[in-house]
Each structure stands twice: as structure tokens, then as C-alpha cells.
Coordinates of C-alpha atoms in Angstrom, one line a residue:
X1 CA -10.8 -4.9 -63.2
X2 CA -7.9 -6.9 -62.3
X3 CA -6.0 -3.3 -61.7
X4 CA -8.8 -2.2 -59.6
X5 CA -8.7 -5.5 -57.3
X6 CA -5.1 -5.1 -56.8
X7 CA -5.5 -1.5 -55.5
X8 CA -7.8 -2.2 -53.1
X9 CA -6.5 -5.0 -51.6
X10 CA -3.4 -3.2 -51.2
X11 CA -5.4 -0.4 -49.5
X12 CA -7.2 -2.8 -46.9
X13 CA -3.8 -4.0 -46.1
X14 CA -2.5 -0.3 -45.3
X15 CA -5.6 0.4 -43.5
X16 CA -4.9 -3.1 -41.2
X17 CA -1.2 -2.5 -40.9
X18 CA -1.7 1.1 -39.8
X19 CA -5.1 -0.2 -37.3
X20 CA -2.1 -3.1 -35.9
X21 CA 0.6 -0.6 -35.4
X22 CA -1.7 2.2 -34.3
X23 CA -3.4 -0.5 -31.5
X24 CA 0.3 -1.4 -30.6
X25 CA 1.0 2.1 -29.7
X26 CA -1.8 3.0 -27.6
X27 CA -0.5 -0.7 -25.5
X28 CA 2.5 0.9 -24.8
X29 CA 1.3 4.1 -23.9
X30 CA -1.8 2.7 -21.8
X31 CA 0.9 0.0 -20.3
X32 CA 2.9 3.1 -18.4
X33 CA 6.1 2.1 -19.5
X34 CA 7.3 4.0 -21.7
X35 CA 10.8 6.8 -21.1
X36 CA 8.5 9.8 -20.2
X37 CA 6.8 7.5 -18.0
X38 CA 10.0 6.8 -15.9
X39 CA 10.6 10.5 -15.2
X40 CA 9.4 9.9 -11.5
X41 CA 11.1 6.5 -11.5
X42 CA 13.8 6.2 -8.2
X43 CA 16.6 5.6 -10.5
X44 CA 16.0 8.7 -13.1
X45 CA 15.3 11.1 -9.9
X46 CA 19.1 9.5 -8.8
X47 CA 20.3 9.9 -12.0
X48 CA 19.4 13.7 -12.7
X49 CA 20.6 14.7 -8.9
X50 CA 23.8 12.6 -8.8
X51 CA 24.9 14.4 -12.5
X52 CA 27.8 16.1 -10.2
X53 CA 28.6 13.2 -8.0
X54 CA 32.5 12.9 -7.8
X55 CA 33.1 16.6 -9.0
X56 CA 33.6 17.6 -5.0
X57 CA 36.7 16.4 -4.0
X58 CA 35.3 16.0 -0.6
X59 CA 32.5 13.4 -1.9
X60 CA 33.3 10.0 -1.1
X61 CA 33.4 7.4 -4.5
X62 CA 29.8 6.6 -5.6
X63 CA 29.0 3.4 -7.2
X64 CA 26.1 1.6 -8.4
X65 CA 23.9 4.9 -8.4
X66 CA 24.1 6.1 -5.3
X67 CA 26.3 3.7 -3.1
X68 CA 29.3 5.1 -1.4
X69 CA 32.1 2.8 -1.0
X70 CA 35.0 3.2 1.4
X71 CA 38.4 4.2 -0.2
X72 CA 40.7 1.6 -0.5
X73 CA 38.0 -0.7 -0.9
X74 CA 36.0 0.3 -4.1
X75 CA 34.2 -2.9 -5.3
X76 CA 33.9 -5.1 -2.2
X77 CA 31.1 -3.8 0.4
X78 CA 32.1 -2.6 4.0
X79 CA 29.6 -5.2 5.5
X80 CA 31.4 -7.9 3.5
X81 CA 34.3 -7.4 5.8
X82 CA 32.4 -6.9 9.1
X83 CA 29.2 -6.7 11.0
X84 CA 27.1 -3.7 9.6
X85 CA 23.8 -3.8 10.9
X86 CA 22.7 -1.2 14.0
X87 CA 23.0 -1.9 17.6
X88 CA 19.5 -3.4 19.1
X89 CA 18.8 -2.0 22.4
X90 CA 17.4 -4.1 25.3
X91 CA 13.9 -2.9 25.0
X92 CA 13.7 -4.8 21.3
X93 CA 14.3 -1.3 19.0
X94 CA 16.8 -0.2 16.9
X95 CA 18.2 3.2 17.6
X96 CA 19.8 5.1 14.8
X97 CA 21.3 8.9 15.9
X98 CA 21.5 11.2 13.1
X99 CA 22.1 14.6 12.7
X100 CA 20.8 16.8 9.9
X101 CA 23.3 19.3 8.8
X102 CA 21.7 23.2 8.5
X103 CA 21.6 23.5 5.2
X104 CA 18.1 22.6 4.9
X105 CA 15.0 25.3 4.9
X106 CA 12.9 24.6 7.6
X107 CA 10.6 22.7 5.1
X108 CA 13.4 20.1 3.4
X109 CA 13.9 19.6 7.2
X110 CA 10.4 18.7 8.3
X111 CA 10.6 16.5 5.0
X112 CA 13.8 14.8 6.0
X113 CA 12.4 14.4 9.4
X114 CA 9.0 12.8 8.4
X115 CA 11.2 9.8 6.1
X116 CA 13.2 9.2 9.4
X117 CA 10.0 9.0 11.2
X118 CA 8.1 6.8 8.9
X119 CA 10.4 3.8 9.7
X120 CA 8.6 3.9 13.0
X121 CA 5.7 3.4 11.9
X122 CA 6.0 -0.5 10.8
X123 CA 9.3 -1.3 12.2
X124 CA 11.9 -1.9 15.5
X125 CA 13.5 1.5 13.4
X126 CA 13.9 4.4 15.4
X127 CA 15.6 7.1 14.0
X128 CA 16.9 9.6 17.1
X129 CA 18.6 13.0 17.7
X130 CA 22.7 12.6 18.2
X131 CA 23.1 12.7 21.5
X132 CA 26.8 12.2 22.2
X133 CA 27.2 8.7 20.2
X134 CA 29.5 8.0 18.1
X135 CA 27.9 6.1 15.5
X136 CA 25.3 8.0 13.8
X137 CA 24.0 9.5 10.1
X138 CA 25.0 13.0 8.9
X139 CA 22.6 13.8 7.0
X140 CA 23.8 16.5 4.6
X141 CA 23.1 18.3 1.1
X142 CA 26.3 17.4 -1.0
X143 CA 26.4 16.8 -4.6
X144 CA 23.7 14.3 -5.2
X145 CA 22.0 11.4 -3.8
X146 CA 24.0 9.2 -2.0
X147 CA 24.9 6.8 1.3
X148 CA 27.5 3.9 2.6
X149 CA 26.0 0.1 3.0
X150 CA 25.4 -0.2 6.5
X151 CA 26.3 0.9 9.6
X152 CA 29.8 2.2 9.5
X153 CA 31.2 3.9 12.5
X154 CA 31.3 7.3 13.6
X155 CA 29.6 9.8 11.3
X156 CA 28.3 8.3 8.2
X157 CA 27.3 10.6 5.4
X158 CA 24.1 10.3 3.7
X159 CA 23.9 12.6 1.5
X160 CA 20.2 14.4 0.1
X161 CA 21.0 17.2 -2.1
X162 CA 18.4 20.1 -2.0
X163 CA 18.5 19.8 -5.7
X164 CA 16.5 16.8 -6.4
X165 CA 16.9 14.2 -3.3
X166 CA 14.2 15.5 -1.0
X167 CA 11.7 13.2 -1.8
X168 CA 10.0 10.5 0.3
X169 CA 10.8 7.8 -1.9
X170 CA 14.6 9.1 -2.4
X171 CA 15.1 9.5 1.8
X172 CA 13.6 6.3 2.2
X173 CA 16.0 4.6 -0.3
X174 CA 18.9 6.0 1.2
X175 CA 18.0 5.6 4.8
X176 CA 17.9 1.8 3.7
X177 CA 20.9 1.7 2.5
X178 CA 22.3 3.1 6.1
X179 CA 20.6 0.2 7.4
X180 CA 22.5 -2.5 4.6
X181 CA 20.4 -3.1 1.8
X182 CA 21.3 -3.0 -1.7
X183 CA 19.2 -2.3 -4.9
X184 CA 16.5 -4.7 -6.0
X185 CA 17.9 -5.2 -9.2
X186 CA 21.1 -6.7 -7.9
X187 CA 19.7 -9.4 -5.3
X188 CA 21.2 -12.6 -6.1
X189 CA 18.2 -13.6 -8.1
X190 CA 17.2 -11.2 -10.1
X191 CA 17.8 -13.6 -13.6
X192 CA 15.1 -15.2 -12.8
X193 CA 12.6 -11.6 -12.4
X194 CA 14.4 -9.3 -14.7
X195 CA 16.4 -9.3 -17.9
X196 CA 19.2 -6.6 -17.7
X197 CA 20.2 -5.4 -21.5
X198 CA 23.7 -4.1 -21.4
X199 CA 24.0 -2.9 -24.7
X200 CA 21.2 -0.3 -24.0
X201 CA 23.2 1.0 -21.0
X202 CA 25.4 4.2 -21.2
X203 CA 28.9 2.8 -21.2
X204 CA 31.1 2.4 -18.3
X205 CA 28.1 2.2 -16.1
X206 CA 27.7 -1.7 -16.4
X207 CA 28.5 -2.3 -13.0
X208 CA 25.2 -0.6 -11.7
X209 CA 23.5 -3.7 -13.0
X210 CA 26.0 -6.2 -11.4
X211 CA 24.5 -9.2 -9.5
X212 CA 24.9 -9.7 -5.8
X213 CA 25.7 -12.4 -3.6
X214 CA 22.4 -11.2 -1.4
X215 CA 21.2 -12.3 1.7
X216 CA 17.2 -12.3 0.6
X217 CA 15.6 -13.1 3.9
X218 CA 12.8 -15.4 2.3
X219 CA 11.2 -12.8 0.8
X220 CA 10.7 -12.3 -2.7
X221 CA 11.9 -10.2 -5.7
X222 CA 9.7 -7.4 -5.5
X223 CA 8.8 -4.8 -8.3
X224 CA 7.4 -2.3 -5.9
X225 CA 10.4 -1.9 -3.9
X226 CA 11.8 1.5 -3.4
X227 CA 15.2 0.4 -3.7
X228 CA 14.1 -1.0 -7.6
X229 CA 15.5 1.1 -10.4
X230 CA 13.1 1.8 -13.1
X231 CA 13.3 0.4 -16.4
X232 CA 15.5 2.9 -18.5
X233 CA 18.3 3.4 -15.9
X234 CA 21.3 4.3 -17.2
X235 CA 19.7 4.5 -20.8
X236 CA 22.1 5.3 -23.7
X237 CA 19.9 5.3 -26.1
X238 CA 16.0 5.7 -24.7
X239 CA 15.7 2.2 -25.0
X240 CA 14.8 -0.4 -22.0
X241 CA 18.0 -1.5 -19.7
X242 CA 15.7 -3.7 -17.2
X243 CA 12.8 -5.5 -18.2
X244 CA 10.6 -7.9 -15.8
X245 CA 9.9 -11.7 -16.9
X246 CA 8.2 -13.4 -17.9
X247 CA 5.6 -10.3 -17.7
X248 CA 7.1 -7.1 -19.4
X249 CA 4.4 -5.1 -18.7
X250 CA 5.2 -4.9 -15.1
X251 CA 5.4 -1.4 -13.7
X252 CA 9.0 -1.4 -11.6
X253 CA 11.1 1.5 -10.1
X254 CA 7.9 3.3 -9.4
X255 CA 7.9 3.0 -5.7
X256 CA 6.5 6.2 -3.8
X257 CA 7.4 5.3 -0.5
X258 CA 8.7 1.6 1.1
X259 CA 6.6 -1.7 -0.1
X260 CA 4.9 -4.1 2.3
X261 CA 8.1 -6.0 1.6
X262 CA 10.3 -3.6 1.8
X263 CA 9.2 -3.1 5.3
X264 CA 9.1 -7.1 5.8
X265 CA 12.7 -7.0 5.7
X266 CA 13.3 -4.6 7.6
X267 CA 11.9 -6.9 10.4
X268 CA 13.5 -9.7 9.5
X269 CA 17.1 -8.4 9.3
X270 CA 16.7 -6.4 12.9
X271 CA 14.4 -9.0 14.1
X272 CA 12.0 -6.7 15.0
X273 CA 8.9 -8.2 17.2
X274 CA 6.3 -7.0 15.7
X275 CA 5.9 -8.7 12.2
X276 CA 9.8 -10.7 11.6
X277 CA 7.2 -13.5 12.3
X278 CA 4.8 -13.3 9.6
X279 CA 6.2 -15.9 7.0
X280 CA 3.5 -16.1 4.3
X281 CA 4.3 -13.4 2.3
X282 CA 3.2 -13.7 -1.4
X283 CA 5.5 -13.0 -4.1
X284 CA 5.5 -9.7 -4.9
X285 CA 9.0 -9.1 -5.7
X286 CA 11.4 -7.9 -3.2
X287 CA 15.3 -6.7 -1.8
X288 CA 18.5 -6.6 -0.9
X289 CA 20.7 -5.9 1.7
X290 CA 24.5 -7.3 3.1
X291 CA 25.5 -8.4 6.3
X292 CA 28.2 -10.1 7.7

């Protein structure tokens, strides 16, 4: 009897331990967070297109994902040194010449040309034609994903590679980093909205996850942003690099196209009429970007 008593007891605590695990499983699947999850994320679409970043001799050096960084200077940030923002023009918009480079089939071009446009569409932003300037964007397909901080002088490579970088979200983040704004995950207070694990991340590529003295323009950290890396960026071992507190079910990196604040900034840092005024913004988590 006694025998019998210990058996099943030991079976109903199986059975619960199983019920516990298996209900902790489907969590993390329903939650949306796990690796094959992320696929789609901005920083694993950077990741898989920027695998031959550096190989071209003529590529520039490519930091922090996707950030290209002057030579000579490496670390420090062009706009650090200097004003980097676009010229405004006298009728209140921002005018940014670019030139796309051939390359392109006639649909990556329409693609390229509808991100360029979109800024338009809720900002002083407007993305034009070269026309004899000397500042502008060269857009072109190199070996990955990738663009300088800020306005820079003469032509400024931004770089969308046909192989993975024609996306909406991926022309947006780069275009934003033409205009000077850094990833999410780097803003100046990101300790306080994510924990960054180090010892998950692939090694020597700590510094993608290095903290920013930002300018943050009152707004605040923002998950949504497109600029936000998902949360197993720069994995080693299929295991979380950046997890959002205190909630760390939060979906981040998952941005399809720029967040209301994302576009807020935008505003702000061009002082653009039509919404650098609105100040009551709710936290929703937010970006970066550098300027003299």
C-alpha cells in the first residue's frame, strides 16, 4: 500500500512538472520572442546582408552594425567633431539630393524611391534628385547594409545591397542614419529600458552594444523604433543579447517602417513646423541621433 502511494504521488508530480514546463513553453512561443521569431528583426536582416562587409577593399570601415566611420577616425563619430545635420532651406524644409546608383532593377528602384519619399509624408524631409550639389547621398548596392552618421560632405555612400537591404524598414534605418541618428539601443539611457548581456554576444562584437552620449530630444526610449536591434543581435549562442526592463516580454527590433517617435524626432532635430511642437508624447520608447 505504502509502495503504491509512493508511485502515484511521484506520477502526479511528473504529470505537474511536465503541465508547468509544457505551459512555460507555449508563453514563450505565444510571447513572439523567441530566435525564429527575430528572423525579420532590423538587426538579423543587417546581420545576414552585412556577412561581407569589409571584404571590398573599397567599403568604408563598418561599426556598430551598419555605421560607417570615417578613416582616421574609427571610434569617435564625424558629428562629434562638427555640424552634421542637413541644410534647412528658407521655405522651412530640408532638402537632401541623392542619387541612386544603376545597379538597381527598375523595381529595387521604385522601392528605394518610395523609402525616400515616405519621409515626406510626416516630416520637413525632402529627399530630391542631385542636381549639381555637392552634398548629397549615393545611394548604391555594395556589400551589405550600411551609411555614415550625418551629413558629411560631398557624396556620402549609403549603401543597400540587392541582397537583403531593400526593405522599407532597412532604407528607412539607413536614411536615418544620413540624417544623424544612432541605434536605439545605444541612446544614453538605454540602462534604464534594456539589459544588454555580453556574454551571449559573438566576441569581438561588444562594441555594437556600447552606450552613447545621445542627444534624446525629450522623447523617450522607444521599442518600436526602426533603428532598435532585436533581441538576439549578435547572438553567439541563440541566447538573448538585449532584453527590455522591467517587462521582458516586450516585442523590440520589430519595427516595419519608422515609429510615431521615430518620426517625432525627426521634427525636433530639423525643427520642422509641422509637429516639433507637440510635447506630450507618452513613453513609448525611443532614439538616437548626434549632433554637434
Amino acid at each position: 500500500m505504502l509502495l503504491w502511494v509512493t508511485a502515484l504521488s511521484f506520477f502526479l508530480c511528473s504529470a505537474h512538472s511536465f503541465s508547468v514546463k509544457a505551459s512555460l513553453d507555449r508563453n514563450e512561443e505565444s510571447s513572439g520572442n523567441t530566435i525564429e521569431d527575430d528572423d525579420f528583426s532590423i538587426s538579423t536582416l543587417l546581420e545576414k546582408a552585412n556577412a561581407n562587409v569589409g571584404k571590398n577593399l573599397d567599403d568604408p570601415l563598418v561599426m556598430f552594425g551598419d555605421i560607417a566611420m570615417p578613416s582616421g577616425l574609427q571610434n569617435a563619430d564625424p558629428c562629434t567633431a562638427r555640424g552634421c545635420l542637413w541644410p534647412k532651406a528658407s521655405d522651412g524644409n530640408v532638402y537632401v539630393p541623392y542619387r541612386i546608383s544603376n545597379q538597381y532593377s527598375q523595381n529595387e528602384r521604385n522601392r528605394i524611391i518610395q523609402g525616400l519619399r515616405s519621409f515626406a509624408q510626416s516630416t520637413c524631409i525632402r529627399f530630391t534628385p542631385l542636381n549639381r550639389q555637392r552634398d548629397f547621398v549615393d545611394i548604391q548596392s555594395r556589400s551589405g547594409c550600411f551609411s555614415f552618421v550625418g551629413r558629411r560632405g560631398n557624396g556620402q555612400v549609403v549603401s543597400l545591397s540587392r541582397q537583403g537591404c531593400v526593405f522599407q524598414s532597412i532604407i528607412q534605418h539607413e536614411l536615418l542614419h544620413a540624417l544623424g541618428f544612432n541605434h536605439e539601443q545605444t541612446r544614453s539611457d538605454r540602462d534604464q529600458n534594456v539589459r544588454i548581456l555580453l556574454q551571449n554576444v559573438i566576441p569581438g562584437q561588444e562594441h555594437n552594444f556600447r552606450r552613447i552620449r545621445t542627444r534624446n530630444l525629450g522623447t523617450p526610449y522607444d521599442y518600436n523604433s526602426v533603428m532598435h536591434y532585436g533581441r538576439f543581435a549578435f547572438s553567439r549562442n541563440r541566447q538573448p543579447t538585449i532584453i527590455p526592463i522591467p517587462n521582458p516580454n516586450v516585442a523590440i527590433g520589430r519595427a516595419t517602417q519608422m515609429s510615431p517617435t521615430d518620426i517625432l524626432r525627426v521634427n525636433r532635430l530639423y525643427a520642422c513646423n509641422s509637429t516639433s511642437s507637440k510635447r506630450h508624447l507618452k513613453p513609448t520608447q525611443t532614439d538616437i541621433f548626434l549632433k554637434k
